[in-house]
Amino acid sequence: MAPSLLYNPAKLPPSAALQLAQQAPRVLQGSPSETVDQWATYENLLLSCLRTGDDEAAAKCMDQLEARFGADNERVMALRGLLSEAQAQGNGELEAVLKQYDAILEGNSTNIPITKRRIALLRSMGRVSDAASALVQLLDFSPTDAEAWSELSDLYFTQGLYSQAIYALEEVLLLSPNAWNIHARLGELQYMAATTSGNGGGSQPKYLAEALKRFARSIELCDDYLRGYYGLKLVTTSLLKEQAKQAKQTDDGEFTLPDSKTIERLDELATVKLSEIVRHSTLKDRGWRGYDEREVAAARELLSQNGIER
């Protein structure tokens, strides 16, 4: 099925984004209509064209959006900034765009779309610490912004600051407690914290137990979530290998590891579900075609490492 211009193309694979961008001549030849879908189409077409390097078509989409909503509309300003970033040649021009953002925010410090574009630009320029500081300031102003907390978590992760990354992602779960992907991502961070040099010692069992809990919650909320089962398999395998070394409970009683039989059952569940997903996805069976091919390949490799051929 061809991708739709009614949905944000940010997470589409390059081939799908190209399909969308190739619709630019047809869409731009038509006359804009006063519907929500029409303007969402222009915005998503702009984003698709930027991803595929069609700056000319992206600029035409931008002109249509500015003509309809005005150049001083905050969302339009952010899209114009994104277009300027894409067209910039070298760090000098990117610095100029950054100064434009600073000037806009000097006049209106509550312009959230421009604030987020400024943070994204700082990160893309390698100024990760500045981006993190700007995010902290944004969250002081808007503490219920789940997207900002998630981005802050990722920034901390890239710097190897696992405890801070975990804390930020826990804030996302306070705002979206049933987001199974966030539970799984939190489990991934906790697993990496447990297995990364410098984060072991007395904290390792706690991190593994928390990771187990998060992965289990993610598949409870979505019973065919590949990343949840993948993480669960990683953690149970690690716990079963280190079983003799793991303390069942910390002195402060903050967490408890399940008994070995429970861990074995969870490991078996993860193995069965991963095998099922890999098998059906590889055969492209109906109802099993929405999985990322790279994630399926990683699951197949994990099963192979554990002596399971699928």
Coordinates of C-alpha atoms in Angstrom, one line a residue, residues 63-272:
D63 CA 4.9 29.5 -0.1
Q64 CA 1.5 27.9 -0.1
L65 CA 1.5 27.5 3.7
E66 CA 2.7 31.1 4.2
A67 CA 0.1 32.5 1.9
R68 CA -2.6 30.7 3.8
F69 CA -1.6 31.1 7.4
G70 CA 0.8 34.0 7.3
A71 CA 4.6 34.3 7.9
D72 CA 4.1 35.1 11.6
N73 CA 2.3 31.8 12.3
E74 CA 4.5 29.9 14.8
R75 CA 4.2 26.6 13.0
V76 CA 4.9 28.2 9.6
M77 CA 7.9 30.0 11.1
A78 CA 9.3 26.6 12.3
L79 CA 8.8 25.1 8.9
R80 CA 10.5 28.0 7.2
G81 CA 13.4 27.6 9.6
L82 CA 13.6 23.9 8.7
L83 CA 13.7 24.8 5.0
S84 CA 16.5 27.3 5.7
E85 CA 18.4 24.6 7.6
A86 CA 18.1 22.2 4.7
Q87 CA 19.2 24.8 2.2
A88 CA 22.2 25.9 4.4
Q89 CA 25.7 25.3 2.9
G90 CA 28.1 24.7 5.8
N91 CA 28.3 25.7 9.4
G92 CA 28.4 29.4 8.6
E93 CA 24.9 29.5 7.2
L94 CA 23.6 27.2 9.9
E95 CA 25.0 29.7 12.5
A96 CA 23.0 32.4 10.6
V97 CA 19.8 30.3 10.9
L98 CA 20.6 29.9 14.6
K99 CA 20.9 33.6 15.0
Q100 CA 17.5 34.1 13.3
Y101 CA 16.0 31.7 15.9
D102 CA 17.6 33.7 18.7
A103 CA 16.2 36.9 17.3
I104 CA 12.7 35.4 17.1
L105 CA 12.9 34.1 20.7
E106 CA 14.2 37.4 21.9
G107 CA 10.9 38.9 20.7
N108 CA 8.8 36.0 21.9
S109 CA 10.4 33.6 24.3
T110 CA 7.2 31.4 24.4
N111 CA 7.4 30.4 20.7
I112 CA 7.6 26.7 21.3
P113 CA 8.0 25.5 17.6
I114 CA 11.0 27.8 17.1
T115 CA 12.5 26.8 20.5
K116 CA 12.3 23.2 19.4
R117 CA 13.8 23.9 16.0
R118 CA 16.7 25.8 17.7
I119 CA 17.3 22.7 20.0
A120 CA 17.2 20.4 17.0
L121 CA 19.7 22.6 15.1
L122 CA 22.0 22.8 18.1
R123 CA 22.0 19.0 18.3
S124 CA 22.7 18.6 14.6
M125 CA 25.6 21.0 14.9
G126 CA 27.2 18.7 17.6
R127 CA 26.4 21.1 20.4
V128 CA 24.7 18.4 22.5
S129 CA 25.3 20.1 25.9
D130 CA 23.8 23.4 24.7
A131 CA 20.8 21.4 23.3
A132 CA 20.3 19.7 26.6
S133 CA 20.5 22.9 28.5
A134 CA 17.9 24.5 26.2
L135 CA 15.6 21.5 26.6
V136 CA 15.9 21.8 30.4
Q137 CA 14.8 25.5 30.1
L138 CA 11.9 24.5 27.8
L139 CA 10.7 21.9 30.3
D140 CA 10.9 24.5 33.1
F141 CA 8.4 26.4 31.1
S142 CA 6.4 23.5 29.7
P143 CA 6.9 20.5 32.1
T144 CA 4.1 18.4 30.5
D145 CA 5.8 18.2 27.1
A146 CA 6.3 14.5 26.6
E147 CA 8.2 15.0 23.3
A148 CA 10.7 17.3 25.0
W149 CA 11.3 14.8 27.9
S150 CA 11.8 12.1 25.4
E151 CA 14.3 14.2 23.4
L152 CA 16.1 15.1 26.6
S153 CA 16.4 11.4 27.5
D154 CA 18.0 10.7 24.2
L155 CA 20.4 13.5 24.5
Y156 CA 21.5 12.2 27.9
F157 CA 21.8 8.7 26.5
T158 CA 24.2 9.9 23.7
Q159 CA 26.4 11.3 26.4
G160 CA 26.4 8.0 28.4
L161 CA 24.4 9.6 31.2
Y162 CA 22.1 6.6 31.9
S163 CA 20.6 7.6 35.2
Q164 CA 19.6 11.0 33.8
A165 CA 18.3 9.4 30.6
I166 CA 16.1 7.0 32.6
Y167 CA 14.8 9.8 34.8
A168 CA 13.7 11.8 31.8
L169 CA 12.0 8.9 30.1
E170 CA 10.2 8.1 33.4
E171 CA 8.7 11.6 33.1
V172 CA 7.3 10.6 29.7
L173 CA 5.6 7.6 31.3
L174 CA 4.0 9.9 33.9
L175 CA 2.4 11.7 31.0
S176 CA 1.7 8.6 28.8
P177 CA 1.5 5.6 31.2
N178 CA 0.2 3.2 28.5
A179 CA 2.8 4.0 25.8
W180 CA 4.2 0.5 25.3
N181 CA 7.0 1.8 23.1
I182 CA 8.2 4.0 25.9
H183 CA 8.1 1.2 28.4
A184 CA 10.3 -0.8 26.0
R185 CA 12.7 2.1 25.4
L186 CA 13.0 2.5 29.2
G187 CA 13.8 -1.2 29.5
E188 CA 16.5 -0.8 26.8
L189 CA 18.1 2.1 28.7
Q190 CA 18.0 0.1 32.0
Y191 CA 19.5 -3.0 30.3
M192 CA 22.3 -0.9 28.7
A193 CA 22.9 0.7 32.1
A194 CA 23.2 -2.8 33.6
T195 CA 25.6 -4.1 31.0
T196 CA 27.7 -1.1 30.3
S197 CA 31.1 -0.8 32.0
G198 CA 31.0 1.6 34.8
N199 CA 27.3 1.0 35.6
G200 CA 27.7 -2.4 37.1
G201 CA 28.4 -3.3 40.7
G202 CA 25.5 -3.1 43.1
S203 CA 23.3 -1.3 40.6
Q204 CA 23.4 -4.0 38.0
P205 CA 20.7 -6.3 39.5
K206 CA 18.4 -3.3 40.1
Y207 CA 18.7 -2.2 36.5
L208 CA 18.1 -5.7 35.2
A209 CA 15.0 -6.2 37.4
E210 CA 13.6 -2.8 36.3
A211 CA 14.3 -3.7 32.6
L212 CA 12.5 -7.0 33.0
K213 CA 9.5 -5.2 34.5
R214 CA 9.4 -2.6 31.7
F215 CA 9.7 -5.1 28.9
A216 CA 7.0 -7.2 30.5
R217 CA 4.7 -4.2 30.7
S218 CA 5.3 -3.2 27.1
I219 CA 4.2 -6.6 25.8
E220 CA 1.3 -6.6 28.3
L221 CA 0.1 -3.4 26.6
C222 CA 0.9 -4.6 23.1
D223 CA 1.1 -8.4 22.7
D224 CA 2.8 -8.4 19.3
Y225 CA 5.4 -5.6 20.0
L226 CA 8.7 -7.0 18.6
R227 CA 11.0 -4.7 20.5
G228 CA 9.3 -5.6 23.8
Y229 CA 9.9 -9.3 23.2
Y230 CA 13.4 -8.7 21.9
G231 CA 14.3 -6.8 25.1
L232 CA 12.6 -9.4 27.3
K233 CA 14.7 -12.2 25.6
L234 CA 17.9 -10.2 26.2
V235 CA 17.2 -9.6 29.9
T236 CA 16.0 -13.2 30.7
T237 CA 19.0 -14.6 28.9
S238 CA 21.3 -12.4 30.9
L239 CA 19.5 -13.2 34.2
L240 CA 19.6 -17.0 33.5
K241 CA 23.3 -16.8 32.8
E242 CA 24.0 -14.7 35.9
Q243 CA 21.5 -16.4 38.1
A244 CA 23.9 -17.6 40.7
K245 CA 25.3 -14.1 41.0
Q246 CA 22.1 -12.2 41.3
A247 CA 20.8 -11.1 44.7
K248 CA 17.1 -11.6 44.9
Q249 CA 16.5 -8.3 46.7
T250 CA 18.4 -5.2 47.7
D251 CA 18.8 -4.2 51.3
D252 CA 16.4 -1.3 50.9
G253 CA 13.8 -3.6 49.3
E254 CA 13.3 -1.4 46.2
F255 CA 13.0 -4.2 43.8
T256 CA 12.6 -8.0 43.6
L257 CA 13.8 -10.3 40.9
P258 CA 11.4 -13.1 40.0
D259 CA 12.3 -16.7 40.9
S260 CA 14.2 -18.8 38.3
K261 CA 11.1 -20.6 37.1
T262 CA 9.3 -17.4 36.3
I263 CA 12.3 -16.1 34.4
E264 CA 12.5 -19.3 32.4
R265 CA 8.8 -19.0 31.5
L266 CA 9.3 -15.4 30.4
D267 CA 12.3 -16.5 28.4
E268 CA 10.3 -19.2 26.7
L269 CA 7.5 -16.8 26.0
A270 CA 9.9 -14.3 24.4
T271 CA 11.5 -17.1 22.3
V272 CA 8.1 -18.3 21.0

